[in-house]
Amino acid sequence: MVVAVRSMVSMPGRSWSGPLPALTDAQRAIAAELRRDVATLSAAPRSVPQTLAPAADYIERELIAAGYTPSRQHTPEGDNIEVELPGASKEIVIVGAHYDSFGDAPGADDNASGVAGCLAMARRLAKSHSHRTLRFVFFAAEEPPNFKTASMGSYVYAKRCHERGETIAAMLSIESIGYYDARPKSQLYPAALAPLYPSSGDFIGFAGNSGSRKLVRECVRTFREQAKFPSEGAAVPELVEGIGWSDQWSFWHFGWPALMVTDTAPFRNPHYHTAGDRPETLDYERTARVVEGLTALISALASKR
């Protein structure tokens, strides 16, 4: 069993190990943006349609300030917000994050950190020109009771992509990327994966289903080439606990390759889905390194011919 699973989690390149390099000025700038955006987004719960508007409006204002013209897809559970950088190809790369939170939780890591990361990437790629079309999409209604239902914001969005006959080459769900713990035994895993990964929660993870294996390997390889930060990857069956716990699930439903970029959320963060998921619990310097690496990765995916 371990041998079979090992073949699913074997990834190209080598994860960064040892001390992290000194933070660059560019990374400090990203960290400051992340801190500001997370604090603003997690100032109040965002769990039902009537409480989503302030966060949606903030995201839209930040995208306009970056030079985009956002559009909204209205759903009964809240608005999906989309910006697009058209490419020459019919192929589309989607980078998405859900902006709702669970219950009364502030949702700093889940998922203000993912939204803030997407905003930082969108700002840095706003004037880029790529072969593939690149979209940044901010989804409503990822959390229960909409989770893994047809009312999930990302499902509504993916369904529209399908109905339009669009070609989604890759979808990256940026899900809870702000919490890190370098202490031994700070990281948990589903039972089948535990023997194969480090016990310290100081890495960023790339997680996809078996059908997205090629995309997962490509993303891990490129991230490791670009970022001096620990990383792990897995492309495993959807029955493995946690592998489909975000918006990538909606895109799998329509047959497209998709993955989740994550700090692994409940497998690491003790504040997950609680009142303790607050901005001061996040590590913005580590997250800035991740976001910088993801920006380079997304640029490479969008430029692929």
XYZ file of C-alpha atoms in Angstrom:
305
model
C 0.000 0.000 0.000
C 2.783 2.435 0.969
C 4.629 1.645 -2.277
C 1.494 2.381 -4.332
C 0.867 5.660 -2.523
C 4.525 6.639 -2.804
C 4.229 6.529 -6.600
C 1.346 9.019 -6.374
C 3.246 11.509 -4.237
C 6.629 11.352 -5.939
C 7.306 14.854 -7.270
C 9.996 16.346 -9.538
C 12.686 18.659 -8.262
C 13.772 19.082 -4.675
C 12.001 20.901 -1.885
C 13.960 23.724 -0.270
C 15.484 22.712 3.059
C 17.455 24.539 5.696
C 17.242 28.181 6.777
C 15.212 30.534 4.626
C 17.148 33.309 2.860
C 16.822 36.875 4.111
C 13.567 38.493 3.043
C 13.889 40.680 -0.060
C 12.334 44.121 -0.466
C 9.860 42.650 -2.939
C 8.826 39.996 -0.420
C 8.454 42.601 2.327
C 6.106 44.548 0.071
C 4.005 41.432 -0.512
C 3.933 40.695 3.233
C 2.636 44.207 3.951
C -0.139 43.794 1.363
C -1.092 40.404 2.769
C -1.259 41.728 6.321
C -3.484 44.646 5.258
C -5.814 42.583 3.098
C -6.220 39.769 5.625
C -6.994 42.263 8.414
C -9.628 43.989 6.288
C -11.275 40.816 5.019
C -11.387 39.083 8.412
C -12.754 42.066 10.323
C -16.193 40.396 10.299
C -17.613 36.932 9.532
C -18.522 36.241 5.905
C -20.765 33.222 6.137
C -24.154 34.110 4.633
C -25.086 36.109 1.502
C -25.999 39.301 3.353
C -22.574 39.407 5.086
C -20.502 38.858 1.925
C -21.035 42.284 0.353
C -18.305 44.206 2.269
C -15.658 41.635 1.330
C -16.858 41.456 -2.279
C -16.804 45.235 -2.592
C -13.301 45.402 -1.105
C -12.004 42.768 -3.539
C -13.588 44.639 -6.453
C -12.055 47.974 -5.385
C -8.606 46.434 -5.074
C -8.867 44.870 -8.531
C -9.965 48.187 -10.052
C -7.030 49.920 -8.337
C -4.723 47.344 -9.947
C -6.044 48.274 -13.398
C -8.659 45.578 -13.989
C -12.321 45.794 -14.948
C -13.995 43.190 -12.722
C -17.230 41.445 -13.601
C -19.646 39.722 -11.245
C -21.560 36.493 -11.605
C -24.609 36.789 -9.385
C -25.801 33.713 -7.509
C -28.379 33.344 -4.705
C -25.507 32.636 -2.296
C -23.294 35.600 -3.241
C -21.329 37.019 -6.153
C -18.354 35.459 -7.907
C -15.897 38.202 -8.951
C -13.777 37.716 -12.062
C -11.003 39.536 -13.912
C -9.376 38.372 -17.105
C -6.139 38.920 -19.010
C -6.948 37.706 -22.549
C -4.418 35.541 -24.330
C -3.959 34.383 -27.907
C -4.959 30.800 -27.092
C -8.404 29.421 -26.327
C -6.882 27.714 -23.304
C -7.612 29.309 -19.930
C -5.713 29.259 -16.634
C -7.883 30.044 -13.605
C -6.501 31.100 -10.222
C -9.253 31.224 -7.633
C -9.971 31.655 -3.934
C -13.184 31.669 -1.919
C -13.849 34.746 0.178
C -16.577 33.439 2.476
C -15.793 32.096 5.951
C -17.254 29.390 8.195
C -19.949 30.368 10.681
C -18.786 33.107 13.042
C -15.080 32.442 12.443
C -13.063 35.490 11.303
C -11.518 33.252 8.647
C -8.057 34.848 8.504
C -6.388 31.706 7.183
C -9.568 30.148 5.778
C -9.657 31.932 3.485
C -8.685 35.582 3.741
C -5.086 34.402 3.286
C -5.956 32.810 -0.065
C -7.883 35.877 -1.231
C -5.048 38.183 -0.166
C -2.587 35.963 -1.998
C -4.683 36.081 -5.166
C -4.948 39.862 -4.941
C -1.173 40.159 -4.567
C -0.631 37.930 -7.598
C -3.235 39.792 -9.641
C -1.540 43.120 -8.898
C 1.824 41.806 -10.073
C 0.497 40.234 -13.258
C -1.933 43.020 -14.207
C 0.166 44.196 -17.167
C 1.413 40.787 -18.277
C 0.786 39.355 -21.743
C 0.578 35.577 -22.051
C -0.306 32.941 -24.617
C -3.109 31.499 -22.533
C -5.936 33.577 -21.090
C -5.453 34.139 -17.367
C -8.338 34.656 -14.957
C -8.427 35.507 -11.279
C -11.757 34.514 -9.739
C -12.994 35.114 -6.196
C -15.721 32.650 -5.255
C -18.655 32.928 -2.866
C -20.222 30.056 -0.930
C -17.437 27.513 -0.582
C -18.166 26.735 3.057
C -21.039 24.581 4.418
C -23.941 24.331 3.787
C -22.945 24.952 0.145
C -19.759 22.867 0.230
C -19.725 20.219 -2.522
C -23.191 21.150 -3.756
C -24.523 22.779 -6.924
C -24.915 26.068 -4.999
C -21.180 26.323 -4.278
C -19.878 29.496 -5.933
C -17.089 27.726 -7.792
C -19.495 25.029 -9.024
C -21.819 27.675 -10.457
C -18.805 29.293 -12.135
C -17.371 26.015 -13.485
C -20.801 25.026 -14.797
C -20.963 28.281 -16.768
C -17.491 27.621 -18.188
C -18.729 24.180 -19.278
C -21.891 25.558 -20.842
C -19.810 28.077 -22.792
C -17.572 25.302 -24.131
C -14.457 26.862 -22.594
C -11.157 25.014 -22.390
C -9.756 25.132 -18.868
C -6.101 24.099 -19.088
C -5.476 24.495 -15.358
C -7.249 25.651 -12.223
C -5.407 26.526 -9.016
C -7.485 26.916 -5.855
C -5.594 29.068 -3.343
C -6.897 27.721 -0.056
C -5.551 28.647 3.396
C -1.909 29.575 2.758
C -0.968 31.634 5.839
C -0.272 29.279 8.760
C 3.147 27.657 9.359
C 4.685 25.773 12.284
C 8.276 24.518 12.049
C 8.097 22.437 15.230
C 8.341 18.636 14.875
C 4.977 16.851 14.984
C 3.083 20.059 14.150
C 1.792 18.539 10.890
C -0.893 15.867 10.584
C -1.998 13.875 7.521
C -4.596 11.382 6.342
C -3.391 7.965 7.543
C -2.284 6.720 4.113
C -0.012 9.740 3.566
C 1.511 10.184 7.030
C 4.595 7.956 6.489
C 5.608 9.858 3.350
C 5.770 13.498 4.436
C 7.631 15.670 6.975
C 6.308 16.063 10.512
C 6.834 19.840 10.585
C 4.190 22.158 9.130
C 6.579 24.592 7.478
C 5.812 23.807 3.808
C 3.247 24.760 1.180
C 1.285 21.886 -0.365
C 0.048 21.191 -3.897
C -2.831 18.690 -3.807
C -4.785 17.249 -6.708
C -6.770 14.191 -7.709
C -5.351 11.364 -9.826
C -6.646 12.969 -13.023
C -4.681 16.147 -12.269
C -1.356 14.389 -11.700
C 0.363 16.007 -14.688
C -0.663 19.492 -13.533
C 0.386 18.830 -9.922
C 3.825 17.643 -11.020
C 4.254 20.598 -13.370
C 3.311 23.071 -10.646
C 5.570 21.508 -8.030
C 8.494 21.425 -10.464
C 8.074 25.066 -11.459
C 7.540 26.268 -7.878
C 10.697 24.480 -6.739
C 12.647 26.065 -9.573
C 11.401 29.531 -8.655
C 10.982 29.597 -4.874
C 13.366 28.991 -1.997
C 10.638 27.603 0.226
C 9.669 24.060 1.344
C 7.005 22.418 -0.822
C 5.239 19.071 -1.053
C 2.848 17.605 -3.607
C 0.299 14.819 -3.959
C -1.967 13.569 -6.744
C -4.143 10.912 -5.162
C -7.664 9.460 -5.489
C -10.486 11.729 -4.374
C -11.447 9.310 -1.606
C -8.322 10.401 0.343
C -9.491 12.641 3.192
C -9.110 16.348 2.465
C -7.931 16.125 -1.125
C -11.149 17.695 -2.469
C -11.771 20.207 0.314
C -11.932 23.369 -1.759
C -12.932 24.889 -5.073
C -10.811 22.561 -7.221
C -13.511 19.954 -6.582
C -15.963 21.911 -8.759
C -13.605 21.822 -11.732
C -12.907 18.104 -11.330
C -16.657 17.579 -11.687
C -16.456 18.898 -15.267
C -13.303 16.952 -16.115
C -10.675 19.697 -15.915
C -7.244 19.462 -14.244
C -7.249 21.383 -10.981
C -5.362 21.467 -7.709
C -5.352 23.100 -4.299
C -2.429 25.173 -3.033
C -2.648 25.012 0.748
C -0.992 25.055 4.155
C -3.214 21.970 4.743
C -5.642 23.898 7.016
C -7.110 21.502 9.677
C -4.148 19.140 9.369
C -1.929 21.931 10.749
C -3.825 24.975 11.927
C -5.447 24.521 15.385
C -7.601 27.616 14.770
C -9.335 26.171 11.681
C -13.068 27.016 11.629
C -12.903 28.630 15.077
C -12.982 32.134 16.542
C -9.213 31.832 16.889
C -8.594 32.032 13.129
C -7.433 35.632 13.445
C -4.945 37.776 11.475
C -2.309 37.753 14.231
C -1.951 33.953 13.999
C -0.581 34.055 10.436
C 3.015 34.202 9.237
C 3.028 36.925 6.579
C 6.729 36.675 5.783
C 6.500 32.988 4.930
C 3.281 33.565 3.022
C 4.952 36.326 1.007
C 7.623 33.868 -0.130
C 4.904 31.453 -1.201
C 2.978 34.151 -3.088
C 6.112 35.285 -4.913
C 6.784 31.706 -6.010
C 3.163 31.217 -7.071
C 3.272 34.410 -9.125
C 6.205 33.020 -11.104
C 4.437 29.659 -11.413
C 1.215 31.187 -12.713
C 3.116 33.332 -15.186
C 4.796 30.189 -16.501
C 1.488 28.306 -16.768
C -0.121 31.202 -18.640
C 2.821 31.516 -21.012
C 2.864 27.827 -21.929
C 2.303 26.994 -25.589
